[in-house]
PDB file of C-alpha atoms in Angstrom:
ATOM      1  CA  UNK P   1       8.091   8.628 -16.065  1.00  0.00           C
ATOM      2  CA  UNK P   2      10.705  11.549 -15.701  1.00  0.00           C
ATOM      3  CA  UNK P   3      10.695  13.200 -11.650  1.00  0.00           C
ATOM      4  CA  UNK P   4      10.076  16.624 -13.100  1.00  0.00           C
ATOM      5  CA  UNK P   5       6.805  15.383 -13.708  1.00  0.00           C
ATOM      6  CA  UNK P   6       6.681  13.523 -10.190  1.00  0.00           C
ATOM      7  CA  UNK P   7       4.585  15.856  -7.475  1.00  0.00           C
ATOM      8  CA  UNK P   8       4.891  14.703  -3.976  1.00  0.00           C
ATOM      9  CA  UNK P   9       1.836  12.417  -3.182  1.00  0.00           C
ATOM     10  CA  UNK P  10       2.403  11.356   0.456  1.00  0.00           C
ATOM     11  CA  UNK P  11       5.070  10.269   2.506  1.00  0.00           C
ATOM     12  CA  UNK P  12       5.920   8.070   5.510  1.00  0.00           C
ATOM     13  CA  UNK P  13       9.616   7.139   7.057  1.00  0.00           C
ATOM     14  CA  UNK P  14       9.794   4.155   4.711  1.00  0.00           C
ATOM     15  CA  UNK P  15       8.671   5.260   1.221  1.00  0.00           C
ATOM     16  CA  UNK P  16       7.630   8.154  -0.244  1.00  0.00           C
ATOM     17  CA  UNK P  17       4.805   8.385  -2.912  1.00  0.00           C
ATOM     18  CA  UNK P  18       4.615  10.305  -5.920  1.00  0.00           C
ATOM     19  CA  UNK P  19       1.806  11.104  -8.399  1.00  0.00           C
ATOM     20  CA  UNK P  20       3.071  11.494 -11.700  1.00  0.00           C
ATOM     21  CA  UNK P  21       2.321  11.316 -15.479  1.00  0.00           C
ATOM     22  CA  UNK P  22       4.048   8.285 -17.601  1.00  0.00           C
ATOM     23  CA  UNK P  23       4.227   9.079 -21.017  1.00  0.00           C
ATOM     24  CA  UNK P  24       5.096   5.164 -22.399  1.00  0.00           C
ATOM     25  CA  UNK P  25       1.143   4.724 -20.474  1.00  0.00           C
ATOM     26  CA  UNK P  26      -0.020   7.991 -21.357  1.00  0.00           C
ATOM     27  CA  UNK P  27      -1.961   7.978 -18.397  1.00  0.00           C
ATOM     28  CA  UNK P  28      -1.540   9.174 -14.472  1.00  0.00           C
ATOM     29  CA  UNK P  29       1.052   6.452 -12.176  1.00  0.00           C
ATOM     30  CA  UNK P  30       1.457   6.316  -8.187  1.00  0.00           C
ATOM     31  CA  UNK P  31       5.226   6.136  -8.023  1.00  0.00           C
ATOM     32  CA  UNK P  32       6.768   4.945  -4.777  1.00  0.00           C
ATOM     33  CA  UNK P  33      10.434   5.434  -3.622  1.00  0.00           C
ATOM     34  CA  UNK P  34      12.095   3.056  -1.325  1.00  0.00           C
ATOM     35  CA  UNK P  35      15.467   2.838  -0.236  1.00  0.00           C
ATOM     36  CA  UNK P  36      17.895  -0.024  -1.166  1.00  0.00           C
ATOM     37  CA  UNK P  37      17.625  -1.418   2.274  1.00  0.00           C
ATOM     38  CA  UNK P  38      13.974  -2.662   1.685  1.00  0.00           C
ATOM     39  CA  UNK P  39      15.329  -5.296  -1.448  1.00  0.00           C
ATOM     40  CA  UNK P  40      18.487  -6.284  -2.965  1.00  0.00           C
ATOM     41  CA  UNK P  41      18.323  -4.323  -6.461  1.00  0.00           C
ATOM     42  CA  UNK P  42      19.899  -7.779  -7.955  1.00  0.00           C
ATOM     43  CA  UNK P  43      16.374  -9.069  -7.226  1.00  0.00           C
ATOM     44  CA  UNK P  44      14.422  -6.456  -8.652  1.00  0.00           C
ATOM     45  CA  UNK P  45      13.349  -8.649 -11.889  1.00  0.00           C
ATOM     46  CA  UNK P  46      12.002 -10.956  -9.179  1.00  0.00           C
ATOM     47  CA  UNK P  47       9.731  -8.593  -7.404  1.00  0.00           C
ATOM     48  CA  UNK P  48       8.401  -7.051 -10.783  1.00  0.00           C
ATOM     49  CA  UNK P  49       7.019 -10.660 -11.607  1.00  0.00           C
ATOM     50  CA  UNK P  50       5.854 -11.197  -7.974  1.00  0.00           C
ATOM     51  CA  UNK P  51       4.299  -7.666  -8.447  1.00  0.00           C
ATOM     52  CA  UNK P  52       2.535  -8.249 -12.040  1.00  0.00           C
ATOM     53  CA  UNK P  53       1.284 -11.833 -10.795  1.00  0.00           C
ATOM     54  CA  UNK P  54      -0.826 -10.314  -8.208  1.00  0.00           C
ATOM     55  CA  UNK P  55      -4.651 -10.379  -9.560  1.00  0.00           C
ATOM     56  CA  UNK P  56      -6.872  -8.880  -6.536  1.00  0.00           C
ATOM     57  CA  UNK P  57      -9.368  -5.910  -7.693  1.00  0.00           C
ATOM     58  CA  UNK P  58      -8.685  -4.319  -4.350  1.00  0.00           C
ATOM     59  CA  UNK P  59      -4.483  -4.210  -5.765  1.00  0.00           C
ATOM     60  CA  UNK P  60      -3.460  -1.404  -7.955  1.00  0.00           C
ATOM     61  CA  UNK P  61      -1.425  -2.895 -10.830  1.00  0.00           C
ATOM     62  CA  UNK P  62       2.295  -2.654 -10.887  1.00  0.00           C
ATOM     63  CA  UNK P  63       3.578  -1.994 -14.309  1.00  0.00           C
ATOM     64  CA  UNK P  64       6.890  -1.363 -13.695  1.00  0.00           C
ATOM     65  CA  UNK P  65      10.249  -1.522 -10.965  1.00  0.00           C
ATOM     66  CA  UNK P  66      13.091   0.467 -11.671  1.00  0.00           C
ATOM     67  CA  UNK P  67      16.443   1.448  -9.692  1.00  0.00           C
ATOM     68  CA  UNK P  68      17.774   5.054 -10.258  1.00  0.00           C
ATOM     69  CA  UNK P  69      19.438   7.456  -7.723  1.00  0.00           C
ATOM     70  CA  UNK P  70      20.351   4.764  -5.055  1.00  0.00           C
ATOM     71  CA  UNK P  71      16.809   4.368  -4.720  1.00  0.00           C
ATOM     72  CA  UNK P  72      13.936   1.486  -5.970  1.00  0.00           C
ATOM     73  CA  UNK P  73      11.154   3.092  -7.748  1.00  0.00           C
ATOM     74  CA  UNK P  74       8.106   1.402  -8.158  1.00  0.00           C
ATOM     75  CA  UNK P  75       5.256   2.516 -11.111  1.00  0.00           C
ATOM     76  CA  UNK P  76       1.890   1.296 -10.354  1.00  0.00           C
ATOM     77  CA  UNK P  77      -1.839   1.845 -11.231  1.00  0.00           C
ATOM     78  CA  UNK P  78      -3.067   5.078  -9.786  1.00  0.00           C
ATOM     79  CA  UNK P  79      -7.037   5.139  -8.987  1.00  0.00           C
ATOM     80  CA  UNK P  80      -8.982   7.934  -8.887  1.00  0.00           C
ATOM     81  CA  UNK P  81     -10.110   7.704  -5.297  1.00  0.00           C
ATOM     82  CA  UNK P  82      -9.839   9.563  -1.866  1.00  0.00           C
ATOM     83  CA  UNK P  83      -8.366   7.989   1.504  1.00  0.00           C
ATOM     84  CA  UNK P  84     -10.882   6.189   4.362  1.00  0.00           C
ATOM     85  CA  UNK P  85      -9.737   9.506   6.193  1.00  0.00           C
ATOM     86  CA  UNK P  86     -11.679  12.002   3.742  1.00  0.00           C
ATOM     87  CA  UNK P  87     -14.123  10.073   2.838  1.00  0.00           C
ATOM     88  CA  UNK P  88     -15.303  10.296   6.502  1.00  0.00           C
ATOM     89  CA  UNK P  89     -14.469  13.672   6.796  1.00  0.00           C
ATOM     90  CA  UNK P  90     -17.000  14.157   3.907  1.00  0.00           C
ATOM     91  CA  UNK P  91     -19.500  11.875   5.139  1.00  0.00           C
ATOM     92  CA  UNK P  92     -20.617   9.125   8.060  1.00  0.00           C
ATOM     93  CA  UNK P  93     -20.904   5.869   6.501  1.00  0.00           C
ATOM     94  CA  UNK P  94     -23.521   3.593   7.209  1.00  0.00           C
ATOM     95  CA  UNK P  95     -23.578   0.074   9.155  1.00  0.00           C
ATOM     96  CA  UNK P  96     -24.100  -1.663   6.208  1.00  0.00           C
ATOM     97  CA  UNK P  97     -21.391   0.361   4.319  1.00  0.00           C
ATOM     98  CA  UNK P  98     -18.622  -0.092   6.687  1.00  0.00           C
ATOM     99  CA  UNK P  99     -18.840  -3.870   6.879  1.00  0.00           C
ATOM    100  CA  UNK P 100     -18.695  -4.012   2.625  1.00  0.00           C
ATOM    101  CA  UNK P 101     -15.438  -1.579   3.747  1.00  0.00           C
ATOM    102  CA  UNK P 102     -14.080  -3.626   6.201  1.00  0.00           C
ATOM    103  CA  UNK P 103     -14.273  -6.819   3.651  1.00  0.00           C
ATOM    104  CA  UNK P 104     -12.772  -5.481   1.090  1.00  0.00           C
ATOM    105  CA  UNK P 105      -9.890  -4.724   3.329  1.00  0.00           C
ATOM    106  CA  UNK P 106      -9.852  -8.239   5.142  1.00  0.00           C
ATOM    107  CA  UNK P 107      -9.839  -9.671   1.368  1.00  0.00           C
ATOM    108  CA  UNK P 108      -7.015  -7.485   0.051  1.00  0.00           C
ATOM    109  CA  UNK P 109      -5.394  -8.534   3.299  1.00  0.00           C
ATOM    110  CA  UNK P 110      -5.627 -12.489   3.278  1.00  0.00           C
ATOM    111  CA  UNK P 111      -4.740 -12.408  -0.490  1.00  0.00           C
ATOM    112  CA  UNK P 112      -1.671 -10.676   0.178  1.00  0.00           C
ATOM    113  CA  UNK P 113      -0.842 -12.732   3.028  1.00  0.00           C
ATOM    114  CA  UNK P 114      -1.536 -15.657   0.748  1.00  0.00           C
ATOM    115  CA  UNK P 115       1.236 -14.482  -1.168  1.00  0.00           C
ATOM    116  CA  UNK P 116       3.561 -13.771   1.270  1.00  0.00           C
ATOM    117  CA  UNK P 117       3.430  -9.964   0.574  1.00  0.00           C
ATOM    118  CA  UNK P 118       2.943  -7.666   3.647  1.00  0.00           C
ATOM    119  CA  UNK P 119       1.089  -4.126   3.835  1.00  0.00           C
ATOM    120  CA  UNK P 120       3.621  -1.327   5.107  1.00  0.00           C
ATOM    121  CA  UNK P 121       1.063  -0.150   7.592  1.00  0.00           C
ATOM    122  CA  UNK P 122      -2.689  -0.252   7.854  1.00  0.00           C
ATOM    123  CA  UNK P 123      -4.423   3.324   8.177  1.00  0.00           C
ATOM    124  CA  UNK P 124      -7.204   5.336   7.372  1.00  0.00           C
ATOM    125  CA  UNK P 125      -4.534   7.634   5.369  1.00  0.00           C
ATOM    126  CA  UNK P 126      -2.933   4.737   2.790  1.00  0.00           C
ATOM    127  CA  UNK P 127      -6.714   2.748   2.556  1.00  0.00           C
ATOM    128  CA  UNK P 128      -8.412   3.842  -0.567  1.00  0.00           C
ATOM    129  CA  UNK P 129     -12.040   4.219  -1.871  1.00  0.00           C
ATOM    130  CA  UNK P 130     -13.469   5.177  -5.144  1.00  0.00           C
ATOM    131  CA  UNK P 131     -16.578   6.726  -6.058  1.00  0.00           C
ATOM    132  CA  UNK P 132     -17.687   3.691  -6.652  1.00  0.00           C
ATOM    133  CA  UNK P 133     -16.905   2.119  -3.019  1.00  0.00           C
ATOM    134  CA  UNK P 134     -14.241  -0.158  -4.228  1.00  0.00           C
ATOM    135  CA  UNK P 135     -11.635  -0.199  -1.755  1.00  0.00           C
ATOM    136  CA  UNK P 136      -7.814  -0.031  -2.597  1.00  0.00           C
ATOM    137  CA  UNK P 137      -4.848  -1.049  -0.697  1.00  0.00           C
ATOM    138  CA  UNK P 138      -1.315   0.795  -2.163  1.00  0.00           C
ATOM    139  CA  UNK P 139       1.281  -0.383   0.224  1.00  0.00           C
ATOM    140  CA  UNK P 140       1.761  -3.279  -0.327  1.00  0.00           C
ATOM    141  CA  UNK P 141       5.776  -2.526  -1.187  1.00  0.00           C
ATOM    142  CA  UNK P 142       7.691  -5.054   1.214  1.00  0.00           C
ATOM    143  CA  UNK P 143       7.396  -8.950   0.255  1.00  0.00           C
ATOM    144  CA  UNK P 144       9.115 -11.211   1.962  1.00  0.00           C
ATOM    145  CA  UNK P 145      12.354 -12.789   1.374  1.00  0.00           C
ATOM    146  CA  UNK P 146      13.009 -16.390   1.592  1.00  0.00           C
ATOM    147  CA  UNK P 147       9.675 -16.264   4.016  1.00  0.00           C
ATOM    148  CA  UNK P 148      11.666 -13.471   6.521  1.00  0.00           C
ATOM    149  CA  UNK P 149      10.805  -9.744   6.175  1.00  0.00           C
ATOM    150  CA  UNK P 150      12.316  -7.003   8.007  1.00  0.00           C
ATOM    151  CA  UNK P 151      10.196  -6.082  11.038  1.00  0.00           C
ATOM    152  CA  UNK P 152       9.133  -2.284  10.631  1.00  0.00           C
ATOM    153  CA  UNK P 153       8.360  -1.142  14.069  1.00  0.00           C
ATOM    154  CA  UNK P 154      11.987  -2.882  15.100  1.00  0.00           C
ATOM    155  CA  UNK P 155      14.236  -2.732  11.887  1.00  0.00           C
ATOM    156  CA  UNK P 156      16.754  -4.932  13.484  1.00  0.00           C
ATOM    157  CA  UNK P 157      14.575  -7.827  13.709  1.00  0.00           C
ATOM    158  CA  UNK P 158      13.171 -10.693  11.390  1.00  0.00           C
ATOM    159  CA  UNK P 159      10.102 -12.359  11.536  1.00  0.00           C
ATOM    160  CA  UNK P 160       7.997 -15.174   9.754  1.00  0.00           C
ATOM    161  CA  UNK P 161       4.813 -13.718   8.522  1.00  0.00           C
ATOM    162  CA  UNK P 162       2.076 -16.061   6.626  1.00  0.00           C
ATOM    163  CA  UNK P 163      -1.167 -14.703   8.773  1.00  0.00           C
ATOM    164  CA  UNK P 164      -2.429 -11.842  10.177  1.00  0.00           C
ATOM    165  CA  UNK P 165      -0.111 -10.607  13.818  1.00  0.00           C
ATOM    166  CA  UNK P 166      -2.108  -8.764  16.793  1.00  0.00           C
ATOM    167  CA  UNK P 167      -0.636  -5.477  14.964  1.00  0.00           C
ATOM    168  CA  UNK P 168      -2.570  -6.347  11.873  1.00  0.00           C
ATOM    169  CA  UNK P 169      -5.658  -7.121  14.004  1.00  0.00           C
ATOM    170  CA  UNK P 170      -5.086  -4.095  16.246  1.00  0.00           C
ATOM    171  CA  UNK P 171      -5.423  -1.999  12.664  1.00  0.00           C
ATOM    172  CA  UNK P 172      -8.294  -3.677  11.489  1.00  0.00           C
ATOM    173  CA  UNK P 173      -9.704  -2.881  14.615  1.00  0.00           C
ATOM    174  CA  UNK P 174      -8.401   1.006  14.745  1.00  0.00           C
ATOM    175  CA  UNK P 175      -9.707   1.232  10.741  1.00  0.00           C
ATOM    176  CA  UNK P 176     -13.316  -0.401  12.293  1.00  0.00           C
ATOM    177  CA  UNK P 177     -13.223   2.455  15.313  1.00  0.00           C
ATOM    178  CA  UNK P 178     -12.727   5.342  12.932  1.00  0.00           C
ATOM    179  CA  UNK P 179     -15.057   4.148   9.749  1.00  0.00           C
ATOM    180  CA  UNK P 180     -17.695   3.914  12.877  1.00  0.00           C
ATOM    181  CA  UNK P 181     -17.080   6.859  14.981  1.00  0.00           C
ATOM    182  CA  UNK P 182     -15.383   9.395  12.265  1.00  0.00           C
ATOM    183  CA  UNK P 183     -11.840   9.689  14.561  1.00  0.00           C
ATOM    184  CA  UNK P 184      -8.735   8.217  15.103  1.00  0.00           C
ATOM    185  CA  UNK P 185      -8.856   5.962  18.182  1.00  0.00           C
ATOM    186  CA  UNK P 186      -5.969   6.279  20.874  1.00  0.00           C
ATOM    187  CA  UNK P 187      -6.459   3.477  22.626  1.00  0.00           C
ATOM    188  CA  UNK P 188      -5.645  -0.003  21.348  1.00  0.00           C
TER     189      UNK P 188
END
């Protein structure tokens, strides 16, 4: 996967995502971009492992970690799908719709948990849905490290994370308000 073929995607503060063409897969990859901070690039073998071992249809695949640039690069399954955020934007979902949504999520979420992977942040923008309705969570880039993972909203911090925190509940509950009511809620 060579960056001239590497478009921007989407970014946050923490990672930036690329779509881009791999030409070992012949096919389209989400590339993501981290900076060294996130992992110790002696244990990127490790995470590639952790990464391939995951088997949850609501997971992209990861095919391949790299570190080039002073920078981790991650290559993984892209899906042909639009965010939670357009797909209400193009149309209200019904009752019955929503809660096959919201499951999908919660299951993507307690797997990952399970493993002692995190999400980077829950949102209508980084949620996924095909035409199909399958759902698709893509950042999932930060597991843990000997059970301690670096805090996001505080990067000075560590915390022990094997269940869902308020935070995660707060943005199931902030996905729920805006799959039901078509806009981002400001309130928690």
């Amino acid at each position: 996967c060579s960056a001239s073929q590497i478009m921007n995607y989407a970014y946050n503060n923490y990672v930036k995502t690329f779509l881009g063409f791999h030409e070992g897969f012949k096919k389209n990859v989400i590339v993501k971009e981290l900076e060294h901070t996130f992992w110790n690039k002696n244990d990127i073998n490790n995470k590639l492992l952790l990464f391939k071992s995951l088997k949850n249809s609501n997971l992209p695949e990861v095919y391949e970690i790299f570190d080039e640039y002073n920078k981790i690069y991650i290559v993984m399954e892209y899906k042909n799908a639009i965010t939670l955020k357009e797909l209400t934007n193009i149309q209200k979902q019904s009752n019955e719709q929503i809660i096959k949504i919201m499951l999908q999520i919660c299951d993507a979420l307690s797997y990952l948990l399970s493993k002692e992977i995190i999400h980077n942040y829950l949102n209508e923008d980084n949620i996924y849905i095909d035409i199909s309705k399958k759902v698709f969570i893509t950042d999932y880039v930060v597991p843990m490290n000997n059970n301690k993972i670096l805090d996001l909203a505080n990067e000075d911090s560590l915390s022990l994370r094997k269940e869902c925190t308020k935070i995660d509940i707060e943005n199931l509950g902030k996905i729920l308000c805006f799959l039901c009511e078509g806009k981002e809620q400001i309130n928690s």
